[in-house]
């Protein structure tokens, strides 16, 4: 596609519910990133994939957060047993390869945990 | 640890006036530097980036930024602001290392434009 596509755009989850957020990167982009943006804050790094390999997951806030990219294209960020503090916008981004290329962001998935 | 500081949380300028948004970073070597803009409910759009070479970089929508190593700064400027520039602006730093390309963002500066 023309840009990074994320779904759902908006998700309301009850506390304790599991959610899955999908990212479809720009075709051919090797690198894929997930960021979390809390209200009024800048995006914070969660995890990074190069093709299907998850090379960095240092930003994942707890073991309730899990990301995968099994075939090196579409990625899913899963949050188990959601908590209110998980409410945020989850941004996916992709680039041709590692740093040195422009990183393109999707419009985000807005998660509200009630 | 690497960090990015955007000292101004909110700036208001009149349409047609000049603009400068400040960004300072903390990093031991020369980083890669970016400015992104985010309109309400939208994702991040890249305005410009600095990797190496000329320290004055030109971006889209008439924006420019200057890398000043001695001041660890990468301030964003525009000579004449348009009402459509009202948005939130994020400075970001990238670096080679174990994270292989993740970006560290500042907290953002919200720009309001008065008619």
PDB file of C-alpha atoms in Angstrom:
ATOM      1  CA  UNK A   1       0.000   0.000   0.000  1.00  0.00           C
ATOM      2  CA  UNK A   2       0.916   3.651  -0.176  1.00  0.00           C
ATOM      3  CA  UNK A   3       1.540   4.046   3.528  1.00  0.00           C
ATOM      4  CA  UNK A   4       1.694   2.248   6.838  1.00  0.00           C
ATOM      5  CA  UNK A   5      -1.737   0.938   7.662  1.00  0.00           C
ATOM      6  CA  UNK A   6      -2.921   0.191  11.182  1.00  0.00           C
ATOM      7  CA  UNK A   7      -6.087  -1.432  12.479  1.00  0.00           C
ATOM      8  CA  UNK A   8      -8.242  -0.972  14.366  1.00  0.00           C
ATOM      9  CA  UNK A   9      -7.978   2.798  14.446  1.00  0.00           C
ATOM     10  CA  UNK A  10      -9.924   2.934  17.695  1.00  0.00           C
ATOM     11  CA  UNK A  11     -10.390   0.249  20.323  1.00  0.00           C
ATOM     12  CA  UNK A  12     -12.152   0.356  23.651  1.00  0.00           C
ATOM     13  CA  UNK A  13     -11.301  -2.578  25.884  1.00  0.00           C
ATOM     14  CA  UNK A  14     -12.535  -3.546  29.305  1.00  0.00           C
ATOM     15  CA  UNK A  15      -9.841  -3.939  31.923  1.00  0.00           C
ATOM     16  CA  UNK A  16      -8.511  -7.486  31.799  1.00  0.00           C
ATOM     17  CA  UNK A  17      -9.409  -8.011  28.145  1.00  0.00           C
ATOM     18  CA  UNK A  18      -6.797  -9.040  25.578  1.00  0.00           C
ATOM     19  CA  UNK A  19      -6.314  -6.853  22.489  1.00  0.00           C
ATOM     20  CA  UNK A  20      -4.474  -7.282  19.206  1.00  0.00           C
ATOM     21  CA  UNK A  21      -3.325  -4.374  17.070  1.00  0.00           C
ATOM     22  CA  UNK A  22      -2.322  -4.897  13.486  1.00  0.00           C
ATOM     23  CA  UNK A  23       0.257  -3.104  11.381  1.00  0.00           C
ATOM     24  CA  UNK A  24       0.686  -3.429   7.645  1.00  0.00           C
ATOM     25  CA  UNK A  25       3.976  -1.726   6.712  1.00  0.00           C
ATOM     26  CA  UNK A  26       4.921  -0.212   3.405  1.00  0.00           C
ATOM     27  CA  UNK A  27       5.640  -2.964   0.915  1.00  0.00           C
ATOM     28  CA  UNK A  28       9.304  -3.912   0.858  1.00  0.00           C
ATOM     29  CA  UNK A  29      10.180  -2.247   4.126  1.00  0.00           C
ATOM     30  CA  UNK A  30      12.509  -4.426   6.122  1.00  0.00           C
ATOM     31  CA  UNK A  31      12.392  -2.563   9.404  1.00  0.00           C
ATOM     32  CA  UNK A  32       9.278  -2.253  11.535  1.00  0.00           C
ATOM     33  CA  UNK A  33       8.872  -0.391  14.803  1.00  0.00           C
ATOM     34  CA  UNK A  34       6.166  -0.091  17.440  1.00  0.00           C
ATOM     35  CA  UNK A  35       5.850   2.994  19.598  1.00  0.00           C
ATOM     36  CA  UNK A  36       3.489   3.909  22.429  1.00  0.00           C
ATOM     37  CA  UNK A  37       2.287   7.494  22.755  1.00  0.00           C
ATOM     38  CA  UNK A  38       0.506   8.436  25.947  1.00  0.00           C
ATOM     39  CA  UNK A  39      -1.705  11.512  26.006  1.00  0.00           C
ATOM     40  CA  UNK A  40       0.386  14.668  25.919  1.00  0.00           C
ATOM     41  CA  UNK A  41       3.646  12.801  25.508  1.00  0.00           C
ATOM     42  CA  UNK A  42       6.048  11.984  22.731  1.00  0.00           C
ATOM     43  CA  UNK A  43       6.141   8.487  21.269  1.00  0.00           C
ATOM     44  CA  UNK A  44       8.172   5.939  23.213  1.00  0.00           C
ATOM     45  CA  UNK A  45       9.899   2.998  21.589  1.00  0.00           C
ATOM     46  CA  UNK A  46       8.478  -0.451  22.268  1.00  0.00           C
ATOM     47  CA  UNK A  47      10.074  -2.906  19.879  1.00  0.00           C
ATOM     48  CA  UNK A  48      11.897  -3.304  16.565  1.00  0.00           C
ATOM     49  CA  UNK A  49      11.848  -5.970  13.870  1.00  0.00           C
ATOM     50  CA  UNK A  50      14.176  -6.551  10.989  1.00  0.00           C
ATOM     51  CA  UNK A  51      12.214  -8.796   8.685  1.00  0.00           C
ATOM     52  CA  UNK A  52      10.759 -11.478  10.963  1.00  0.00           C
ATOM     53  CA  UNK A  53      13.451 -11.151  13.616  1.00  0.00           C
ATOM     54  CA  UNK A  54      12.613  -9.164  16.700  1.00  0.00           C
ATOM     55  CA  UNK A  55      15.969  -7.529  17.353  1.00  0.00           C
ATOM     56  CA  UNK A  56      14.984  -5.255  20.196  1.00  0.00           C
ATOM     57  CA  UNK A  57      12.106  -5.504  22.629  1.00  0.00           C
ATOM     58  CA  UNK A  58      13.664  -3.431  25.376  1.00  0.00           C
ATOM     59  CA  UNK A  59      10.813  -0.925  25.366  1.00  0.00           C
ATOM     60  CA  UNK A  60       7.982  -3.358  26.038  1.00  0.00           C
ATOM     61  CA  UNK A  61       6.648  -2.247  29.449  1.00  0.00           C
ATOM     62  CA  UNK A  62       5.738  -5.670  30.799  1.00  0.00           C
ATOM     63  CA  UNK A  63       5.395  -9.320  29.862  1.00  0.00           C
ATOM     64  CA  UNK A  64       1.750  -8.597  29.025  1.00  0.00           C
ATOM     65  CA  UNK A  65       2.999  -7.002  25.815  1.00  0.00           C
ATOM     66  CA  UNK A  66       3.967  -9.242  22.937  1.00  0.00           C
ATOM     67  CA  UNK A  67       4.745  -8.471  19.295  1.00  0.00           C
ATOM     68  CA  UNK A  68       5.286 -10.680  16.309  1.00  0.00           C
ATOM     69  CA  UNK A  69       6.004 -10.430  12.611  1.00  0.00           C
ATOM     70  CA  UNK A  70       6.035 -14.085  11.510  1.00  0.00           C
ATOM     71  CA  UNK A  71       6.470 -13.600   7.767  1.00  0.00           C
ATOM     72  CA  UNK A  72       8.441 -10.380   7.809  1.00  0.00           C
ATOM     73  CA  UNK A  73       5.593  -8.179   6.661  1.00  0.00           C
ATOM     74  CA  UNK A  74       2.442  -7.685   8.772  1.00  0.00           C
ATOM     75  CA  UNK A  75       3.018  -7.284  12.481  1.00  0.00           C
ATOM     76  CA  UNK A  76       0.714  -7.704  15.458  1.00  0.00           C
ATOM     77  CA  UNK A  77       1.104  -6.113  18.863  1.00  0.00           C
ATOM     78  CA  UNK A  78      -0.791  -8.042  21.503  1.00  0.00           C
ATOM     79  CA  UNK A  79      -1.594  -6.778  24.962  1.00  0.00           C
ATOM     80  CA  UNK A  80      -2.861  -9.304  27.460  1.00  0.00           C
ATOM     81  CA  UNK A  81      -5.008  -8.509  30.500  1.00  0.00           C
ATOM     82  CA  UNK A  82      -5.177  -4.823  29.635  1.00  0.00           C
ATOM     83  CA  UNK A  83      -4.836  -2.242  32.382  1.00  0.00           C
ATOM     84  CA  UNK A  84      -5.915   1.397  32.421  1.00  0.00           C
ATOM     85  CA  UNK A  85      -2.318   2.533  32.123  1.00  0.00           C
ATOM     86  CA  UNK A  86      -2.176   0.807  28.738  1.00  0.00           C
ATOM     87  CA  UNK A  87      -4.488   3.472  27.321  1.00  0.00           C
ATOM     88  CA  UNK A  88      -2.466   5.210  24.632  1.00  0.00           C
ATOM     89  CA  UNK A  89      -1.966   5.522  20.906  1.00  0.00           C
ATOM     90  CA  UNK A  90       0.103   2.686  19.481  1.00  0.00           C
ATOM     91  CA  UNK A  91       2.083   3.806  16.466  1.00  0.00           C
ATOM     92  CA  UNK A  92       3.615   1.496  13.935  1.00  0.00           C
ATOM     93  CA  UNK A  93       6.408   2.651  11.647  1.00  0.00           C
ATOM     94  CA  UNK A  94       8.479   1.110   8.897  1.00  0.00           C
ATOM     95  CA  UNK A  95      11.568   1.877   6.888  1.00  0.00           C
ATOM     96  CA  UNK A  96      13.581   0.312   4.099  1.00  0.00           C
ATOM     97  CA  UNK A  97      16.233  -0.876   6.490  1.00  0.00           C
ATOM     98  CA  UNK A  98      17.974   0.219   9.623  1.00  0.00           C
ATOM     99  CA  UNK A  99      18.696   3.794  10.540  1.00  0.00           C
ATOM    100  CA  UNK A 100      19.726   5.870   7.604  1.00  0.00           C
ATOM    101  CA  UNK A 101      16.395   5.693   5.884  1.00  0.00           C
ATOM    102  CA  UNK A 102      13.272   7.673   6.522  1.00  0.00           C
ATOM    103  CA  UNK A 103      10.931   6.061   9.047  1.00  0.00           C
ATOM    104  CA  UNK A 104       7.280   6.310   8.004  1.00  0.00           C
ATOM    105  CA  UNK A 105       4.556   6.238  10.643  1.00  0.00           C
ATOM    106  CA  UNK A 106       1.012   4.980  10.481  1.00  0.00           C
ATOM    107  CA  UNK A 107      -1.905   6.926  11.930  1.00  0.00           C
ATOM    108  CA  UNK A 108      -1.963   4.838  15.050  1.00  0.00           C
ATOM    109  CA  UNK A 109      -4.344   2.635  16.973  1.00  0.00           C
ATOM    110  CA  UNK A 110      -6.051   4.504  19.796  1.00  0.00           C
ATOM    111  CA  UNK A 111      -6.592   2.169  22.736  1.00  0.00           C
ATOM    112  CA  UNK A 112      -8.793   3.135  25.662  1.00  0.00           C
ATOM    113  CA  UNK A 113      -9.046   0.720  28.583  1.00  0.00           C
ATOM    114  CA  UNK A 114     -12.123   1.219  30.773  1.00  0.00           C
TER     115      UNK A 114
ATOM    116  CA  UNK B   1      21.484   7.975  28.668  1.00  0.00           C
ATOM    117  CA  UNK B   2      20.344   9.588  25.460  1.00  0.00           C
ATOM    118  CA  UNK B   3      17.585  12.167  25.792  1.00  0.00           C
ATOM    119  CA  UNK B   4      15.780  14.848  23.854  1.00  0.00           C
ATOM    120  CA  UNK B   5      14.483  18.070  25.377  1.00  0.00           C
ATOM    121  CA  UNK B   6      11.924  20.372  23.854  1.00  0.00           C
ATOM    122  CA  UNK B   7      11.783  23.212  26.384  1.00  0.00           C
ATOM    123  CA  UNK B   8       8.602  24.815  25.080  1.00  0.00           C
ATOM    124  CA  UNK B   9       5.396  22.897  25.718  1.00  0.00           C
ATOM    125  CA  UNK B  10       3.146  25.378  23.901  1.00  0.00           C
ATOM    126  CA  UNK B  11       3.932  28.274  21.587  1.00  0.00           C
ATOM    127  CA  UNK B  12       1.506  30.750  20.022  1.00  0.00           C
ATOM    128  CA  UNK B  13       2.530  32.862  17.050  1.00  0.00           C
ATOM    129  CA  UNK B  14       0.629  35.162  14.735  1.00  0.00           C
ATOM    130  CA  UNK B  15       0.059  34.100  11.160  1.00  0.00           C
ATOM    131  CA  UNK B  16       2.879  35.454   9.025  1.00  0.00           C
ATOM    132  CA  UNK B  17       5.304  35.704  11.919  1.00  0.00           C
ATOM    133  CA  UNK B  18       8.524  33.734  12.109  1.00  0.00           C
ATOM    134  CA  UNK B  19       8.835  30.581  14.172  1.00  0.00           C
ATOM    135  CA  UNK B  20      11.612  28.807  16.008  1.00  0.00           C
ATOM    136  CA  UNK B  21      11.043  25.593  17.947  1.00  0.00           C
ATOM    137  CA  UNK B  22      13.862  24.490  20.197  1.00  0.00           C
ATOM    138  CA  UNK B  23      15.347  21.026  20.528  1.00  0.00           C
ATOM    139  CA  UNK B  24      18.347  19.907  22.564  1.00  0.00           C
ATOM    140  CA  UNK B  25      19.720  16.409  22.801  1.00  0.00           C
ATOM    141  CA  UNK B  26      22.050  14.540  25.052  1.00  0.00           C
ATOM    142  CA  UNK B  27      24.238  11.975  23.343  1.00  0.00           C
ATOM    143  CA  UNK B  28      27.941  11.116  23.312  1.00  0.00           C
ATOM    144  CA  UNK B  29      28.396  11.181  19.546  1.00  0.00           C
ATOM    145  CA  UNK B  30      26.764  12.833  16.569  1.00  0.00           C
ATOM    146  CA  UNK B  31      23.232  11.577  16.387  1.00  0.00           C
ATOM    147  CA  UNK B  32      20.782  11.480  13.557  1.00  0.00           C
ATOM    148  CA  UNK B  33      18.178  14.175  14.029  1.00  0.00           C
ATOM    149  CA  UNK B  34      14.590  14.477  12.897  1.00  0.00           C
ATOM    150  CA  UNK B  35      11.614  16.764  13.157  1.00  0.00           C
ATOM    151  CA  UNK B  36       8.127  15.302  12.848  1.00  0.00           C
ATOM    152  CA  UNK B  37       4.745  17.020  12.832  1.00  0.00           C
ATOM    153  CA  UNK B  38       1.525  15.508  14.159  1.00  0.00           C
ATOM    154  CA  UNK B  39      -1.920  16.928  13.514  1.00  0.00           C
ATOM    155  CA  UNK B  40      -4.760  15.936  15.855  1.00  0.00           C
ATOM    156  CA  UNK B  41      -5.762  12.322  15.350  1.00  0.00           C
ATOM    157  CA  UNK B  42      -3.035  11.761  12.803  1.00  0.00           C
ATOM    158  CA  UNK B  43       0.244   9.926  12.662  1.00  0.00           C
ATOM    159  CA  UNK B  44       3.659  11.507  12.465  1.00  0.00           C
ATOM    160  CA  UNK B  45       4.840  13.160   9.287  1.00  0.00           C
ATOM    161  CA  UNK B  46       8.542  13.716   8.696  1.00  0.00           C
ATOM    162  CA  UNK B  47       9.429  17.376   8.129  1.00  0.00           C
ATOM    163  CA  UNK B  48      13.180  17.001   7.764  1.00  0.00           C
ATOM    164  CA  UNK B  49      16.189  15.007   8.877  1.00  0.00           C
ATOM    165  CA  UNK B  50      19.903  15.458   9.449  1.00  0.00           C
ATOM    166  CA  UNK B  51      22.374  12.645   8.979  1.00  0.00           C
ATOM    167  CA  UNK B  52      25.602  14.348   7.995  1.00  0.00           C
ATOM    168  CA  UNK B  53      27.004  17.101   5.797  1.00  0.00           C
ATOM    169  CA  UNK B  54      25.488  20.554   5.595  1.00  0.00           C
ATOM    170  CA  UNK B  55      24.255  21.503   9.033  1.00  0.00           C
ATOM    171  CA  UNK B  56      21.369  23.553   7.644  1.00  0.00           C
ATOM    172  CA  UNK B  57      18.717  21.234   6.292  1.00  0.00           C
ATOM    173  CA  UNK B  58      15.636  22.098   4.324  1.00  0.00           C
ATOM    174  CA  UNK B  59      12.382  20.267   4.747  1.00  0.00           C
ATOM    175  CA  UNK B  60       8.850  20.215   3.499  1.00  0.00           C
ATOM    176  CA  UNK B  61       6.306  22.996   3.967  1.00  0.00           C
ATOM    177  CA  UNK B  62       9.012  25.670   4.106  1.00  0.00           C
ATOM    178  CA  UNK B  63      10.652  24.416   7.293  1.00  0.00           C
ATOM    179  CA  UNK B  64      14.366  24.309   7.940  1.00  0.00           C
ATOM    180  CA  UNK B  65      16.526  23.251  10.857  1.00  0.00           C
ATOM    181  CA  UNK B  66      20.111  23.858  11.851  1.00  0.00           C
ATOM    182  CA  UNK B  67      22.331  21.363  13.644  1.00  0.00           C
ATOM    183  CA  UNK B  68      24.694  23.050  16.082  1.00  0.00           C
ATOM    184  CA  UNK B  69      27.082  20.535  17.557  1.00  0.00           C
ATOM    185  CA  UNK B  70      28.538  22.944  20.111  1.00  0.00           C
ATOM    186  CA  UNK B  71      25.083  23.587  21.545  1.00  0.00           C
ATOM    187  CA  UNK B  72      23.714  20.060  21.062  1.00  0.00           C
ATOM    188  CA  UNK B  73      20.758  21.677  19.358  1.00  0.00           C
ATOM    189  CA  UNK B  74      18.607  21.133  16.290  1.00  0.00           C
ATOM    190  CA  UNK B  75      16.130  23.996  16.233  1.00  0.00           C
ATOM    191  CA  UNK B  76      13.313  24.133  13.709  1.00  0.00           C
ATOM    192  CA  UNK B  77      12.533  27.385  11.925  1.00  0.00           C
ATOM    193  CA  UNK B  78      10.039  28.807   9.496  1.00  0.00           C
ATOM    194  CA  UNK B  79      10.171  32.407   8.262  1.00  0.00           C
ATOM    195  CA  UNK B  80       6.410  32.887   7.892  1.00  0.00           C
ATOM    196  CA  UNK B  81       3.870  30.702   9.656  1.00  0.00           C
ATOM    197  CA  UNK B  82       0.573  29.712   8.051  1.00  0.00           C
ATOM    198  CA  UNK B  83      -2.587  28.843   9.955  1.00  0.00           C
ATOM    199  CA  UNK B  84      -2.299  25.283   8.656  1.00  0.00           C
ATOM    200  CA  UNK B  85       0.983  24.869  10.545  1.00  0.00           C
ATOM    201  CA  UNK B  86      -0.919  24.607  13.824  1.00  0.00           C
ATOM    202  CA  UNK B  87      -0.028  21.135  15.118  1.00  0.00           C
ATOM    203  CA  UNK B  88       2.308  19.375  17.507  1.00  0.00           C
ATOM    204  CA  UNK B  89       5.972  19.154  16.626  1.00  0.00           C
ATOM    205  CA  UNK B  90       8.332  16.453  17.807  1.00  0.00           C
ATOM    206  CA  UNK B  91      12.091  16.409  17.689  1.00  0.00           C
ATOM    207  CA  UNK B  92      13.672  12.962  17.622  1.00  0.00           C
ATOM    208  CA  UNK B  93      17.157  11.506  17.869  1.00  0.00           C
ATOM    209  CA  UNK B  94      18.354   8.300  16.305  1.00  0.00           C
ATOM    210  CA  UNK B  95      21.612   6.505  16.763  1.00  0.00           C
ATOM    211  CA  UNK B  96      23.456   3.372  15.766  1.00  0.00           C
ATOM    212  CA  UNK B  97      23.723   0.922  18.561  1.00  0.00           C
ATOM    213  CA  UNK B  98      22.048  -2.049  20.118  1.00  0.00           C
ATOM    214  CA  UNK B  99      18.619  -0.746  19.273  1.00  0.00           C
ATOM    215  CA  UNK B 100      19.545  -0.458  15.624  1.00  0.00           C
ATOM    216  CA  UNK B 101      17.541   2.504  14.702  1.00  0.00           C
ATOM    217  CA  UNK B 102      14.922   3.280  17.233  1.00  0.00           C
ATOM    218  CA  UNK B 103      14.170   6.938  17.779  1.00  0.00           C
ATOM    219  CA  UNK B 104      14.012   8.864  21.027  1.00  0.00           C
ATOM    220  CA  UNK B 105      11.399  11.584  20.919  1.00  0.00           C
ATOM    221  CA  UNK B 106      11.008  14.796  22.855  1.00  0.00           C
ATOM    222  CA  UNK B 107       7.718  15.499  24.591  1.00  0.00           C
ATOM    223  CA  UNK B 108       6.620  17.791  21.785  1.00  0.00           C
ATOM    224  CA  UNK B 109       5.788  21.456  21.295  1.00  0.00           C
ATOM    225  CA  UNK B 110       2.227  22.400  20.498  1.00  0.00           C
ATOM    226  CA  UNK B 111       2.013  25.264  18.028  1.00  0.00           C
ATOM    227  CA  UNK B 112      -1.034  27.529  17.921  1.00  0.00           C
ATOM    228  CA  UNK B 113      -1.404  30.155  15.192  1.00  0.00           C
ATOM    229  CA  UNK B 114      -3.337  33.385  15.772  1.00  0.00           C
ATOM    230  CA  UNK B 115      -5.081  34.948  12.779  1.00  0.00           C
TER     231      UNK B 115
END
